[in-house]
Short mmCIF file of C-alpha atoms in Angstrom, two decimals:
data_model
loop_
_atom_site.label_atom_id
_atom_site.label_comp_id
_atom_site.label_asym_id
_atom_site.label_seq_id
_atom_site.Cartn_x
_atom_site.Cartn_y
_atom_site.Cartn_z
CA MET A 744 85.52 120.46 138.85
CA GLU A 745 86.58 117.38 136.94
CA LEU A 746 84.42 116.12 134.54
CA TYR A 747 83.19 112.40 134.87
CA PHE A 748 82.89 112.10 131.21
CA SER A 749 86.25 114.14 129.94
CA ALA A 750 87.32 111.30 127.79
CA LEU A 751 84.21 111.83 125.60
CA PHE A 752 84.58 115.73 125.82
CA GLU A 753 88.02 114.99 124.33
CA GLU A 754 87.12 112.83 121.77
CA ALA A 755 84.36 115.45 120.36
CA GLY A 756 87.15 118.10 120.33
CA GLN A 757 89.56 115.74 117.85
CA PRO A 758 90.17 116.99 114.16
CA GLU A 759 88.50 114.09 112.71
CA PHE A 760 85.02 114.61 114.54
CA LYS A 761 84.75 118.19 113.57
CA PRO A 762 81.61 117.66 110.97
CA TRP A 763 79.65 116.52 113.91
CA ARG A 764 81.60 118.38 117.04
CA PRO A 765 78.67 120.49 118.10
CA LEU A 766 76.73 117.48 118.61
CA LEU A 767 79.00 115.17 120.01
CA ARG A 768 79.87 117.61 122.74
CA HIS A 769 76.42 118.08 123.71
CA LEU A 770 75.94 114.48 123.64
CA ALA A 771 78.78 114.25 126.38
CA ALA A 772 77.32 117.12 128.35
CA MET A 773 74.23 114.76 128.19
CA HIS A 774 76.00 111.61 129.60
CA GLU A 775 77.57 113.96 132.31
CA GLY A 776 74.11 115.01 133.23
CA ALA A 777 72.92 111.65 133.03
CA MET A 778 74.57 110.62 136.29
CA TYR A 779 72.99 110.32 139.38
CA GLU A 780 73.34 108.82 142.98
CA ASN A 781 70.57 107.49 145.49
CA PRO A 782 71.75 106.58 148.64
CA THR A 783 68.97 103.90 149.10
CA SER A 784 70.42 102.18 145.79
CA PRO A 785 71.79 98.49 146.12
CA ALA A 786 74.16 99.61 143.05
CA PRO A 787 77.98 100.14 144.19
CA TYR A 788 78.66 103.26 142.02
CA PRO A 789 76.67 106.32 140.69
CA LEU A 790 73.98 105.40 138.00
CA GLU A 791 73.98 106.44 134.23
CA THR A 792 70.47 107.17 134.13
CA LEU A 793 68.31 107.30 130.40
CA GLY A 794 68.65 111.15 130.52
CA GLY A 795 67.36 114.24 131.55
CA GLY A 796 64.97 114.16 128.91
CA TYR A 797 63.18 111.34 129.17
CA TYR A 798 59.72 111.80 130.56
CA PHE A 799 60.15 109.25 133.66
CA ASN A 800 63.59 110.14 134.47
CA PRO A 801 65.63 109.17 136.61
CA ALA A 802 65.46 105.85 135.35
CA PHE A 803 68.21 103.20 135.39
CA GLY A 804 68.75 100.20 133.18
CA HIS A 805 66.99 98.46 130.05
CA TRP A 806 68.40 98.40 126.91
CA ASP A 807 68.89 102.20 126.89
CA LEU A 808 71.92 101.78 129.45
CA ILE A 809 73.66 99.05 127.02
CA TYR A 810 73.28 101.72 124.04
CA THR A 811 75.05 104.44 126.35
CA LEU A 812 77.80 102.09 127.20
CA LEU A 813 78.53 101.01 123.70
CA ASP A 814 78.92 104.81 123.25
CA SER A 815 81.37 105.41 125.68
CA CYS A 816 83.24 102.05 126.21
CA PRO A 817 86.00 102.47 123.88
CA VAL A 818 87.38 105.87 125.55
CA MET A 819 85.95 105.01 129.17
CA PRO A 820 85.98 101.13 129.67
CA GLU A 821 85.96 101.19 133.52
CA HIS A 822 82.43 103.02 133.34
CA THR A 823 81.22 100.27 131.31
CA LEU A 824 82.22 97.87 133.97
CA ARG A 825 81.09 99.96 136.64
CA GLN A 826 77.62 100.61 135.12
CA LEU A 827 77.27 96.72 134.65
CA GLU A 828 77.92 96.12 137.98
CA ASN A 829 75.25 98.27 139.02
CA LEU A 830 72.96 96.46 136.46
CA PHE A 831 73.99 93.21 138.07
CA SER A 832 72.82 94.59 141.73
CA PHE A 833 69.40 94.41 140.57
CA GLN A 834 69.21 90.88 139.41
CA GLN A 835 66.81 88.54 141.60
CA GLU A 836 68.11 85.16 142.56
CA ASP A 837 66.09 83.61 139.85
CA GLY A 838 67.87 85.22 137.15
CA PHE A 839 65.34 87.96 136.62
CA MET A 840 66.18 91.16 135.44
CA ALA A 841 63.90 94.28 136.03
CA GLY A 842 62.85 96.07 132.90
CA ALA A 843 64.12 99.21 134.63
CA ILE A 844 64.54 100.78 137.66
CA PHE A 845 62.53 104.33 138.75
CA PHE A 846 63.34 106.93 141.38
CA ARG A 847 60.84 109.48 140.09
CA GLY A 848 58.58 110.30 142.99
CA ALA A 849 60.43 108.35 145.69
CA ASP A 850 63.63 108.02 147.54
CA TYR A 851 64.56 104.50 146.83
CA PRO A 852 64.64 102.55 143.66
CA ARG A 853 61.46 101.12 142.03
CA PRO A 854 62.31 98.14 139.79
CA SER A 855 59.48 97.07 136.97
CA TRP A 856 59.06 93.66 138.48
CA TYR A 857 56.15 92.84 136.19
CA SER A 858 58.56 92.36 133.01
CA THR A 859 62.22 92.42 131.97
CA PHE A 860 63.85 93.82 129.33
CA PRO A 861 65.51 92.56 125.92
CA PRO A 862 68.90 90.90 126.96
CA VAL A 863 71.22 92.99 124.81
CA TRP A 864 73.83 93.60 127.71
CA PRO A 865 76.27 90.84 126.78
CA LEU A 866 77.26 93.31 123.65
CA ALA A 867 78.64 95.59 126.33
CA VAL A 868 80.77 92.61 128.03
CA ASP A 869 82.25 92.14 124.65
CA GLU A 870 82.63 95.61 123.89
CA TYR A 871 84.91 96.17 126.78
CA THR A 872 86.77 92.81 126.66
CA GLU A 873 87.45 93.68 123.19
CA THR A 874 88.38 97.60 124.23
CA THR A 875 90.87 96.29 127.11
CA GLY A 876 91.79 92.77 126.40
CA SER A 877 90.74 91.93 129.61
CA LEU A 878 88.58 89.57 131.29
CA GLN A 879 87.35 91.49 133.94
CA ALA A 880 83.97 92.01 132.68
CA VAL A 881 83.59 88.69 131.65
CA LYS A 882 84.33 87.12 135.31
CA LEU A 883 81.92 90.06 136.61
CA ALA A 884 79.03 88.88 134.09
CA TYR A 885 79.49 85.11 133.56
CA GLN A 886 77.05 84.03 136.90
CA PRO A 887 74.58 86.71 135.77
CA LEU A 888 74.53 85.30 132.69
CA LEU A 889 73.98 81.68 133.67
CA LYS A 890 70.87 82.92 135.93
CA GLN A 891 69.34 85.13 133.27
CA ILE A 892 69.72 82.07 130.76
CA GLY A 893 67.96 79.86 133.42
CA TRP A 894 65.40 82.49 133.91
CA PHE A 895 64.58 82.80 130.27
CA GLU A 896 64.23 78.96 129.96
CA ASN A 897 62.03 78.42 132.65
CA ASN A 898 59.77 81.72 131.80
CA ARG A 899 59.76 82.67 128.21
CA LYS A 900 59.70 79.57 126.12
CA ALA A 901 57.60 79.66 123.38
CA ILE A 902 55.06 77.24 121.85
CA ASP A 903 56.94 74.40 120.29
CA PHE A 904 60.23 76.18 119.67
CA GLY A 905 61.93 79.54 120.18
CA PHE A 906 61.21 82.20 123.17
CA PHE A 907 58.32 84.92 123.48
CA PHE A 908 58.20 88.19 125.10
CA LYS A 909 55.43 88.99 127.61
CA ASP A 910 53.77 91.02 125.10
CA MET A 911 52.25 88.18 123.53
CA ILE A 912 50.51 87.28 126.55
CA GLU A 913 49.75 90.69 128.31
CA PRO A 914 48.40 93.45 126.28
CA LYS A 915 50.12 96.54 126.77
CA ASN A 916 53.29 95.05 128.83
CA TRP A 917 55.72 95.77 125.97
CA GLU A 918 58.35 93.94 127.38
CA SER A 919 60.13 93.62 124.15
CA GLY A 920 60.65 97.31 124.31
CA VAL A 921 58.73 97.96 121.44
CA ASP A 922 55.39 99.83 123.00
CA GLU A 923 52.30 99.28 120.75
CA SER A 924 53.92 96.64 118.71
CA ILE A 925 51.93 95.92 115.63
CA ARG A 926 52.25 92.51 116.03
CA CYS A 927 50.06 92.45 119.17
CA GLU A 928 47.32 94.27 117.11
CA THR A 929 47.36 91.85 113.81
CA VAL A 930 46.53 88.96 115.93
CA GLN A 931 44.03 89.23 118.63
CA GLU A 932 44.38 86.10 120.61
CA ARG A 933 47.29 85.81 123.19
CA ASP A 934 49.58 82.74 123.63
CA ARG A 935 53.32 82.08 123.95
CA PHE A 936 53.81 82.63 120.25
CA PRO A 937 57.48 82.72 119.30
CA ASN A 938 59.18 85.97 118.46
CA ILE A 939 61.98 86.59 116.07
CA ASP A 940 63.57 89.48 118.57
CA ALA A 941 63.25 87.25 121.88
CA THR A 942 64.67 83.99 120.05
CA SER A 943 67.57 85.84 118.47
CA LEU A 944 68.53 87.48 122.03
CA VAL A 945 68.48 84.17 123.61
CA ARG A 946 70.75 82.85 120.92
CA LEU A 947 73.05 85.96 122.03
CA LEU A 948 72.87 84.80 125.63
CA TYR A 949 73.72 81.11 124.38
CA ASP A 950 76.68 82.41 122.26
CA ALA A 951 78.11 84.63 124.99
CA ALA A 952 77.89 81.66 127.31
CA ALA A 953 79.87 79.26 125.13
CA ARG A 954 82.49 81.76 124.41
CA TRP A 955 82.77 83.20 127.67
CA SER A 956 82.86 79.64 129.24
CA GLU A 957 85.66 78.75 126.95
CA ALA A 958 87.81 81.87 128.01
CA LEU A 959 87.27 81.07 131.28
CA GLY A 960 88.69 77.58 130.73
CA LEU A 961 84.97 75.91 131.03
CA ASP A 962 82.92 73.63 129.09
CA GLY A 963 80.45 75.59 127.33
CA SER A 964 79.63 73.04 124.39
CA GLU A 965 75.97 72.75 126.05
CA PHE A 966 75.68 76.15 125.44
CA ALA A 967 77.07 75.95 121.87
CA ARG A 968 74.73 73.28 121.12
CA LYS A 969 71.55 75.11 122.16
CA ARG A 970 72.78 78.24 119.95
CA ASP A 971 73.20 75.99 117.06
CA GLU A 972 69.62 74.69 117.65
CA LEU A 973 68.29 78.10 117.60
CA ASP A 974 70.30 79.23 114.52
CA SER A 975 68.50 76.44 112.70
CA VAL A 976 65.05 77.31 114.25
CA ILE A 977 65.83 81.16 113.35
CA GLN A 978 67.05 80.18 109.61
CA THR A 979 64.08 77.63 108.80
CA ARG A 980 61.06 79.02 110.80
CA PHE A 981 61.22 83.00 110.91
CA PHE A 982 62.28 83.50 107.53
CA SER A 983 60.26 84.50 104.12
CA ASP A 984 61.97 83.55 101.01
CA GLU A 985 58.90 85.56 99.52
CA THR A 986 60.34 88.85 101.58
CA GLY A 987 63.75 88.07 102.17
CA PHE A 988 62.98 89.09 105.62
CA PHE A 989 62.74 87.71 109.10
CA HIS A 990 59.23 87.81 110.73
CA ASP A 991 57.45 86.30 113.70
CA SER A 992 56.85 82.84 112.98
CA TYR A 993 53.28 82.71 114.14
CA LEU A 994 52.52 85.69 111.90
CA LEU A 995 54.12 83.81 108.73
CA ASP A 996 51.76 80.89 109.68
CA ARG A 997 49.12 83.45 109.46
CA ASN A 998 50.14 85.02 106.06
CA ILE A 999 51.29 88.26 107.57
CA ARG A 1000 54.38 89.49 106.26
CA TYR A 1001 54.86 93.15 107.27
CA ARG A 1002 58.97 94.37 107.54
CA ALA A 1003 59.75 95.75 110.98
CA LEU A 1004 63.11 96.16 112.71
CA THR A 1005 62.17 93.32 115.18
CA ALA A 1006 63.76 91.52 112.35
CA VAL A 1007 67.27 92.97 113.00
CA TRP A 1008 68.30 91.19 115.75
CA ALA A 1009 68.80 87.97 113.76
CA LEU A 1010 71.76 89.74 112.09
CA THR A 1011 73.15 91.54 115.36
CA CYS A 1012 73.10 88.48 117.25
CA GLY A 1013 74.48 86.12 114.13
CA ALA A 1014 71.64 84.07 113.77
CA ALA A 1015 70.92 84.64 110.06
CA SER A 1016 72.65 82.74 107.34
CA GLU A 1017 75.04 84.55 105.13
CA GLU A 1018 72.69 84.46 102.11
CA GLN A 1019 69.60 85.63 104.52
CA ALA A 1020 71.62 88.33 105.94
CA ASN A 1021 72.64 89.99 102.63
CA ARG A 1022 69.07 89.65 101.16
CA MET A 1023 68.18 91.40 104.36
CA ILE A 1024 70.67 93.90 103.85
CA ASP A 1025 70.73 94.60 100.15
CA GLY A 1026 66.82 94.24 99.69
CA SER A 1027 65.47 95.65 102.57
CA LEU A 1028 67.96 97.79 104.81
CA LEU A 1029 69.34 99.57 101.71
CA ASP A 1030 66.29 99.95 99.67
CA PRO A 1031 64.45 103.38 100.08
CA GLY A 1032 61.49 102.07 99.34
CA HIS A 1033 61.58 99.90 102.80
CA PHE A 1034 64.24 101.30 105.17
CA PHE A 1035 66.60 103.31 103.71
CA THR A 1036 65.21 106.67 104.14
CA GLU A 1037 66.82 110.33 104.60
CA HIS A 1038 67.23 109.56 108.38
CA PRO A 1039 67.57 105.52 108.50
CA LEU A 1040 66.14 103.43 109.68
CA PRO A 1041 62.54 103.42 110.28
CA PHE A 1042 61.27 100.49 112.75
CA VAL A 1043 58.55 99.92 110.24
CA ALA A 1044 59.38 99.85 106.48
CA VAL A 1045 57.77 103.20 104.68
CA ASP A 1046 55.98 100.99 102.15
CA GLU A 1047 54.00 99.20 104.85
CA PRO A 1048 50.47 100.03 105.50
CA TYR A 1049 51.11 99.95 108.91
CA PHE A 1050 53.79 102.81 108.67
CA GLN A 1051 53.30 105.99 110.55
CA LEU A 1052 54.98 108.97 111.78
CA LYS A 1053 54.85 107.41 115.06
CA MET A 1054 57.34 105.86 117.87
CA TRP A 1055 57.62 102.23 117.29
CA ARG A 1056 55.47 102.48 114.00
CA GLY A 1057 57.82 104.46 111.62
CA GLY A 1058 60.10 106.65 113.81
CA ALA A 1059 63.87 106.06 113.21
CA TRP A 1060 65.33 105.17 116.26
CA ASN A 1061 69.52 105.63 116.37
CA SER A 1062 70.15 102.89 118.79
CA ILE A 1063 68.13 99.96 116.76
CA THR A 1064 69.75 101.72 113.79
CA TRP A 1065 73.07 100.98 115.73
CA MET A 1066 71.97 97.40 116.17
CA ALA A 1067 71.31 96.88 112.08
CA VAL A 1068 74.79 98.38 111.48
CA LEU A 1069 76.69 96.00 114.08
CA GLY A 1070 74.82 93.36 112.25
CA CYS A 1071 76.06 94.53 108.74
CA LEU A 1072 79.67 94.37 110.08
CA ARG A 1073 79.32 91.29 111.64
CA TYR A 1074 78.50 89.76 108.13
CA GLY A 1075 81.12 91.47 106.52
CA ARG A 1076 79.04 94.50 105.22
CA LYS A 1077 81.26 97.34 106.07
CA ASP A 1078 79.90 99.11 102.51
CA ALA A 1079 76.43 98.83 104.11
CA ALA A 1080 77.20 99.89 107.78
CA LEU A 1081 79.09 103.04 106.16
CA LYS A 1082 76.04 104.24 104.26
CA ILE A 1083 73.42 103.74 107.16
CA ALA A 1084 75.97 105.69 109.43
CA GLU A 1085 76.63 108.62 107.08
CA ARG A 1086 72.95 109.14 106.90
CA VAL A 1087 72.35 109.04 110.49
CA LEU A 1088 74.86 111.42 111.59
CA LYS A 1089 74.12 113.79 108.77
CA TYR A 1090 70.34 113.88 109.78
CA SER A 1091 71.04 113.64 113.70
CA GLN A 1092 73.11 116.83 113.13
CA LEU A 1093 70.64 118.66 111.09
CA GLN A 1094 67.74 118.12 113.67
CA TYR A 1095 70.32 119.54 116.35
CA ASP A 1096 70.98 122.52 114.26
CA ARG A 1097 67.27 122.91 113.92
CA THR A 1098 66.23 122.15 117.67
CA GLY A 1099 69.40 122.34 119.59
CA ALA A 1100 68.42 118.73 121.01
CA VAL A 1101 68.97 114.90 120.81
CA TRP A 1102 65.89 113.33 120.19
CA GLU A 1103 64.20 109.62 121.75
CA PHE A 1104 63.53 108.72 118.05
CA TYR A 1105 63.80 111.08 114.64
CA HIS A 1106 61.43 112.04 111.62
CA PRO A 1107 62.72 109.21 109.00
CA PHE A 1108 62.36 111.83 106.11
CA GLY A 1109 64.15 114.64 108.02
CA ARG A 1110 61.47 116.93 108.55
CA SER A 1111 60.43 118.50 111.62
CA GLN A 1112 60.07 116.46 114.74
CA THR A 1113 56.94 118.13 115.55
CA GLU A 1114 55.64 115.63 113.12
CA MET A 1115 56.37 112.66 115.16
CA GLN A 1116 54.43 111.31 118.19
CA ARG A 1117 54.81 109.48 120.96
CA LYS A 1118 52.01 106.79 122.03
CA LYS A 1119 49.81 108.61 124.36
CA ALA A 1120 49.13 111.92 125.33
CA PRO A 1121 50.19 114.14 127.73
CA TRP A 1122 53.57 113.40 126.04
CA LEU A 1123 52.81 113.64 122.30
CA LEU A 1124 56.19 114.42 120.88
CA PRO A 1125 59.53 112.33 121.39
CA CYS A 1126 61.08 112.84 124.76
CA ARG A 1127 63.74 115.73 124.01
CA GLU A 1128 67.46 115.58 125.27
CA TYR A 1129 67.09 111.70 125.81
CA LEU A 1130 70.35 109.84 126.03
CA GLY A 1131 69.54 106.16 125.99
CA HIS A 1132 68.90 105.79 122.41
CA ASN A 1133 71.53 107.79 120.79
CA PRO A 1134 74.94 105.95 120.38
CA LEU A 1135 75.83 108.84 118.03
CA PHE A 1136 80.16 108.48 119.13
CA ALA A 1137 79.98 105.19 118.06
CA PHE A 1138 78.63 106.03 114.45
CA ALA A 1139 81.20 108.71 114.46
CA ARG A 1140 83.94 106.30 115.26
CA LEU A 1141 82.86 103.84 112.59
CA LEU A 1142 83.21 106.75 109.97
CA VAL A 1143 86.39 108.17 110.81
CA ARG A 1144 88.28 104.97 111.99
CA GLY A 1145 86.57 102.21 110.53
CA ALA A 1146 85.96 100.52 114.09
#
């Protein structure tokens, strides 16, 4: 039987990928096993799910989908186009995009209508465009993008400036994707407080709208203006000269300055100034006392009192680390990107050799995965064989080809 992801298997077999071949072949098989068809789904194509090891699989969407597409797009761009079309098929008329679409325990899709997800998907559109030179994905995504921008402007504007995620007003909602976020515990009051990740990601939407409008021969000046305004806000209201790092502005107002990778989106989305980006890269991401551990990058810096060997308190998520790598590359710091990528592959391969599995998140010090904890029982360990947070082909391509 012909493999759907034959291009990934072929890539894993290339000589330059030999150091990580067992891991990458295993990951290609995980991509293959993640494909799912449901006759009641409005999606026009089979879905690539979060992976068989996810405790609530089959599930589709969220930022996990985008990480998997960034992994495969350079050798399978048409797959990216199909999955984006699948994603947009679930978008509502007001622009809302459900956090994830679940199929477990039902014969029909059950979208999570109570929250959206971090809007990282324009990165996959840009990856397709760069890979193919075609505007097909831009044409497909342009109207969904405008609708989602409208939804964020109508529903997620923060107090005074910027944007927020629903975590801020509803405990245990975790719309930001960061379950049990520290920021929801350090400040007990609930309000539309500005978040560095939400604000940076809406900046990503504005930037995509400005660029794609121009590519399609349309006027994108209003989106460019809004993007530039958010750049100014992010650089002046979310950055601490004391830490050389980005923080939620309402935490800075309360003199709370812990380092967590919610800040990395300011780099990934291009909102930081050159000076701020370099301070964050050299002073935090590449500092072993903060984030540059054996398996980088722990979501919370290891020297913070909030750091734990637990999910979003100190787990190393290869997906978020890839976002940091993209941020480094965006600011001309290929040196930093390569250092981080080398360690991620080394220790992901090490854990694969030990356990025969790819994990949802990893031990930042490279020790046993049994020391890591998820957020609650009965599933205390990270998900084993989790596809959605592991764009390891992308890391390997960077090391062997520089792109």
